[in-house]
XYZ file of C-alpha atoms in Angstrom:
367
model
C -36.953 -25.114 73.267
C -38.282 -24.839 69.704
C -41.742 -23.930 71.030
C -40.530 -21.091 73.261
C -37.770 -19.682 71.045
C -39.987 -16.986 69.469
C -40.566 -15.476 72.914
C -36.927 -15.875 73.958
C -35.700 -14.383 70.697
C -37.957 -11.355 71.164
C -36.686 -10.789 74.713
C -33.079 -11.134 73.570
C -33.538 -8.763 70.635
C -35.143 -6.188 72.936
C -32.189 -6.396 75.345
C -34.356 -7.815 78.159
C -32.442 -10.232 80.420
C -34.122 -13.531 81.215
C -33.422 -16.630 83.246
C -33.275 -19.891 81.304
C -33.662 -23.224 83.116
C -32.741 -26.325 81.104
C -33.127 -29.968 82.112
C -29.629 -31.406 81.716
C -30.053 -34.794 83.443
C -32.865 -37.046 84.686
C -33.314 -40.300 86.540
C -36.204 -42.709 87.123
C -39.656 -41.440 86.105
C -38.725 -37.848 85.360
C -41.580 -35.941 83.688
C -39.474 -34.139 81.044
C -36.465 -35.194 78.986
C -33.078 -33.433 78.860
C -33.430 -30.295 76.775
C -36.800 -29.233 78.211
C -36.694 -25.560 79.181
C -38.515 -22.921 81.190
C -37.694 -19.227 81.032
C -38.653 -16.224 83.129
C -38.509 -12.936 81.279
C -39.503 -9.287 81.627
C -42.559 -8.628 83.749
C -42.127 -12.115 85.271
C -43.551 -13.690 82.131
C -43.028 -17.472 82.090
C -42.721 -19.704 79.035
C -42.001 -23.419 78.854
C -41.971 -26.146 81.484
C -39.374 -28.416 83.090
C -41.553 -30.701 85.216
C -45.179 -30.347 84.244
C -45.899 -28.262 87.337
C -44.128 -30.027 90.226
C -41.214 -27.634 90.703
C -42.047 -24.702 88.453
C -42.618 -22.380 91.419
C -39.114 -22.996 92.757
C -37.611 -22.696 89.274
C -39.379 -19.358 88.816
C -37.576 -18.017 91.884
C -34.246 -19.519 90.776
C -34.518 -17.863 87.382
C -35.152 -14.508 89.006
C -32.143 -15.007 91.294
C -29.694 -15.843 88.490
C -30.781 -12.796 86.514
C -30.261 -10.616 89.585
C -26.867 -12.137 90.460
C -25.607 -12.811 86.940
C -24.387 -16.235 88.089
C -25.632 -19.578 86.735
C -26.697 -22.344 89.118
C -27.061 -26.121 88.947
C -29.965 -27.507 90.975
C -31.398 -31.001 91.433
C -35.005 -31.725 92.353
C -36.238 -35.130 93.505
C -38.793 -36.729 95.786
C -38.173 -36.856 99.532
C -40.037 -39.391 101.675
C -38.517 -37.772 104.767
C -39.766 -34.274 103.986
C -43.170 -34.420 102.374
C -43.351 -30.631 102.204
C -40.075 -30.165 100.318
C -40.127 -29.012 96.710
C -39.826 -32.133 94.580
C -41.262 -34.435 91.951
C -44.296 -36.411 93.017
C -43.545 -38.983 90.308
C -40.510 -40.159 92.293
C -38.034 -39.130 89.623
C -35.198 -36.634 89.675
C -34.206 -33.781 87.383
C -31.080 -31.643 87.308
C -31.420 -28.118 85.961
C -28.881 -25.635 84.673
C -30.352 -22.198 85.360
C -28.464 -19.370 83.713
C -28.946 -15.699 82.884
C -29.191 -14.839 79.206
C -28.116 -11.422 77.966
C -26.063 -10.270 75.005
C -23.045 -10.124 77.318
C -23.594 -13.542 78.924
C -24.477 -15.356 75.696
C -23.493 -13.472 72.530
C -24.459 -16.447 70.339
C -28.102 -16.729 71.455
C -29.551 -14.526 68.720
C -27.747 -16.431 65.966
C -28.838 -19.751 67.465
C -32.479 -18.634 67.594
C -32.329 -17.572 63.944
C -30.795 -20.902 62.887
C -33.371 -22.964 64.763
C -36.209 -20.928 63.252
C -34.717 -21.457 59.777
C -34.274 -25.211 60.291
C -30.471 -24.955 60.234
C -28.629 -27.494 62.428
C -26.841 -26.117 65.501
C -25.752 -27.442 68.892
C -25.504 -25.277 72.007
C -22.889 -26.496 74.502
C -23.204 -25.122 78.049
C -20.956 -25.710 81.054
C -23.073 -27.256 83.803
C -20.469 -28.046 86.442
C -16.748 -28.273 87.172
C -13.667 -26.022 86.934
C -15.004 -23.965 84.026
C -17.306 -20.929 83.943
C -20.746 -22.353 84.752
C -23.292 -21.273 82.170
C -20.662 -20.444 79.547
C -21.905 -21.401 76.079
C -20.414 -22.420 72.770
C -22.680 -22.556 69.703
C -21.539 -25.106 67.122
C -22.722 -25.207 63.517
C -21.418 -27.637 60.880
C -19.213 -24.873 59.479
C -18.551 -22.420 62.324
C -18.552 -21.807 66.081
C -19.401 -18.844 68.297
C -18.554 -18.344 71.974
C -16.219 -20.177 74.341
C -16.344 -22.529 77.312
C -13.200 -21.084 78.834
C -10.238 -22.902 77.306
C -9.110 -23.609 73.770
C -8.728 -27.344 74.431
C -12.216 -27.684 75.894
C -13.698 -25.720 72.996
C -11.975 -28.003 70.472
C -13.083 -31.255 72.131
C -16.661 -30.093 72.609
C -16.865 -28.777 69.031
C -15.889 -32.172 67.637
C -18.397 -33.992 69.835
C -21.148 -31.455 69.197
C -20.905 -31.949 65.437
C -21.106 -35.699 65.871
C -24.139 -35.391 68.153
C -25.757 -32.945 65.763
C -25.611 -35.456 62.914
C -27.600 -37.868 65.113
C -29.888 -35.283 66.692
C -28.660 -36.289 70.172
C -28.978 -34.113 73.295
C -26.994 -35.194 76.364
C -24.589 -34.349 79.193
C -20.926 -35.156 78.503
C -17.795 -34.950 80.638
C -14.256 -33.720 79.959
C -11.066 -32.693 81.656
C -10.484 -28.955 82.262
C -8.761 -28.623 78.880
C -10.943 -31.058 76.942
C -9.158 -34.230 78.027
C -11.006 -37.402 77.118
C -11.914 -40.012 79.731
C -12.023 -37.413 82.477
C -15.113 -36.094 84.216
C -14.045 -32.836 85.852
C -16.200 -30.636 83.613
C -19.822 -31.417 82.779
C -20.995 -29.922 79.477
C -24.587 -30.133 78.238
C -24.878 -30.560 74.462
C -28.292 -29.391 73.267
C -28.720 -30.352 69.610
C -31.147 -28.604 67.312
C -31.131 -30.848 64.274
C -33.691 -30.151 61.536
C -36.970 -31.966 62.228
C -36.943 -35.607 61.100
C -38.849 -36.402 57.931
C -42.032 -38.409 57.562
C -42.683 -39.595 53.999
C -46.268 -40.711 53.416
C -46.974 -42.478 50.126
C -50.548 -42.749 48.868
C -52.852 -39.712 49.015
C -55.816 -41.545 50.539
C -57.980 -40.504 53.500
C -55.715 -42.417 55.891
C -52.764 -40.399 54.609
C -54.343 -37.113 55.697
C -54.772 -38.442 59.231
C -51.232 -39.862 59.353
C -49.832 -36.589 57.998
C -51.723 -34.632 60.659
C -50.406 -36.715 63.544
C -46.919 -36.743 62.032
C -46.921 -32.954 61.969
C -48.137 -32.945 65.583
C -45.216 -35.185 66.590
C -42.735 -32.757 65.056
C -41.972 -34.442 61.740
C -41.520 -32.560 58.475
C -44.206 -34.352 56.470
C -44.327 -35.007 52.740
C -47.202 -36.816 51.022
C -46.474 -38.313 47.603
C -48.823 -39.902 45.068
C -48.639 -40.389 41.312
C -52.302 -39.412 40.885
C -52.716 -35.609 40.626
C -56.443 -35.786 41.293
C -55.726 -37.055 44.816
C -52.368 -35.364 45.552
C -53.705 -31.845 46.091
C -52.623 -29.584 48.984
C -56.206 -28.748 49.977
C -56.764 -32.380 51.044
C -53.967 -32.212 53.621
C -53.064 -30.141 56.674
C -51.370 -26.780 56.182
C -47.596 -27.109 56.195
C -47.590 -30.622 54.716
C -45.693 -30.857 51.425
C -47.638 -32.596 48.653
C -45.748 -34.093 45.703
C -47.141 -35.575 42.475
C -44.719 -38.278 41.338
C -44.311 -42.015 41.143
C -43.495 -42.992 44.741
C -40.393 -45.084 44.015
C -39.011 -42.403 41.700
C -39.544 -39.681 44.284
C -37.940 -41.726 47.058
C -34.929 -42.615 44.917
C -34.155 -38.913 44.584
C -34.810 -38.038 48.241
C -32.326 -38.145 51.107
C -33.266 -40.233 54.147
C -31.425 -40.890 57.400
C -31.705 -42.891 60.596
C -34.571 -40.684 61.846
C -36.746 -40.830 58.714
C -40.202 -42.435 58.906
C -41.671 -43.989 55.745
C -45.375 -44.893 55.656
C -46.551 -46.767 52.555
C -50.316 -46.411 52.276
C -50.627 -46.920 48.515
C -52.200 -50.362 48.971
C -51.486 -51.236 45.338
C -48.677 -53.621 44.204
C -47.745 -51.520 41.187
C -46.930 -48.664 43.567
C -45.848 -50.246 46.829
C -43.604 -53.091 45.604
C -41.109 -50.895 43.677
C -41.396 -48.301 46.443
C -40.567 -50.809 49.170
C -37.684 -52.197 47.108
C -36.178 -48.721 47.321
C -37.189 -48.025 50.946
C -35.883 -51.262 52.457
C -32.429 -50.681 51.011
C -31.876 -47.200 52.455
C -31.534 -45.618 55.924
C -34.775 -45.140 57.852
C -36.007 -45.404 61.431
C -39.349 -46.913 60.456
C -40.836 -48.421 57.313
C -44.486 -49.434 57.534
C -46.942 -50.610 54.893
C -50.734 -50.764 55.033
C -52.732 -53.783 53.962
C -54.502 -56.925 55.067
C -52.568 -60.039 56.036
C -53.346 -61.468 52.622
C -51.946 -58.317 51.007
C -48.911 -58.538 53.265
C -48.195 -62.154 52.294
C -48.505 -61.351 48.595
C -46.307 -58.277 49.013
C -43.593 -60.259 50.806
C -43.545 -62.857 48.030
C -43.175 -60.148 45.398
C -40.381 -58.423 47.335
C -38.513 -61.688 47.858
C -38.835 -62.433 44.143
C -37.372 -58.970 43.478
C -34.237 -60.030 45.341
C -34.636 -58.465 48.786
C -32.857 -60.377 51.533
C -34.361 -61.685 54.741
C -32.589 -58.965 56.710
C -34.033 -56.288 54.443
C -37.538 -57.722 54.630
C -37.356 -57.920 58.430
C -37.288 -54.119 58.566
C -40.828 -53.891 57.198
C -43.611 -53.209 59.721
C -46.585 -54.755 58.040
C -49.513 -54.658 58.521
C -48.720 -51.148 59.731
C -49.477 -50.021 63.289
C -50.195 -51.509 66.715
C -53.240 -53.634 67.488
C -55.596 -51.007 68.925
C -58.730 -52.191 67.159
C -58.574 -49.013 65.050
C -61.281 -48.456 62.436
C -61.393 -44.819 61.305
C -58.523 -43.068 59.513
C -57.840 -41.045 62.680
C -57.733 -44.170 64.842
C -55.421 -45.891 62.372
C -53.158 -42.835 62.452
C -52.932 -43.142 66.246
C -52.066 -46.829 65.811
C -49.287 -46.000 63.354
C -47.935 -43.185 65.533
C -47.957 -45.476 68.572
C -45.853 -48.043 66.720
C -43.397 -45.366 65.578
C -42.980 -44.059 69.146
C -42.653 -47.569 70.590
C -39.988 -48.502 68.056
C -38.103 -45.264 68.659
C -37.895 -45.684 72.415
C -37.974 -49.475 72.738
C -41.504 -49.666 74.124
C -43.466 -52.905 74.152
C -46.870 -51.496 73.227
C -48.344 -53.291 76.253
C -50.694 -51.457 78.667
C -48.678 -49.869 81.483
C -51.040 -51.524 83.971
C -49.687 -54.883 82.755
C -46.027 -53.903 83.190
C -43.787 -53.341 86.190
C -40.670 -51.315 86.907
C -39.676 -47.898 85.635
C -41.979 -46.339 83.054
C -38.952 -44.723 81.399
C -36.012 -47.154 81.713
C -32.558 -45.580 82.132
C -31.178 -44.538 78.771
C -34.553 -44.780 77.040
């Protein structure tokens, strides 16, 4: 959604209706995750993708139909062994799409949502997917306000509370309620699409490897900051555009910086006077990933120093060191791929093994 919002925002501002298809549920080896979108706008212009090409033709027609009728639809696409010519996913997975018309009348909050996402402000969009409530109705939920309605006051209240909780975690998912927001009922399906600010990647040590890690971090959607105490190395021109560069002692900078359960910390300083006090701070605060570069000898020495500084076994077990997966990487760019691969594997519970050596679903349920 973030990638296509500029186009959608322009259509909305111009008063041009468009059809918006959103993946709200998947099963087995679905090609896109919940939250993936495709839109069909004026002049039959298409932006986004919901399946990588398998069902886009059918979704194009659906989007046109909902704009013409003004009524949202819920459609499921899967693979049919019985009908090889049916529209479906060749990967064998299944996706469920909410396809709804977007106009100022249908969705009065869309413009405000687009502005918030562009500004990096957190917001969740809740949309009715199914059940005894107006399908396609939307409620935009910010930490301090709401806009729109799902049809009943009770449903709005329950969804608002859940949306703010999901927003804090950056979670996007389908949830179920009773017609008036009752818990433990599943009459109404509501899709909560969270737009949390991008997670942070903090890279310490302005070496050549840092530039490559920063580049791939930016590509993966992180808000990247590179920090080094040496001003001769910590210069913006050595790093990709959009990467923040800070001159400060790493541990001092981290101690004054907020982190959360999505933050990635990469320690590339490779010098005990920098990385030991930095890791003392890092291993005692929230983070999704904490990795440190160095040889096995450096790692052993670092662990001894950290233990002597009073870190517990549980705290030390959070450290990924030496950083990255075993890819045989040599160049800074290859090492960056190795680090990124470990971050992705840890995030989704991957093994790092070649898929040819594994069996079963590529994307396990819930992963």
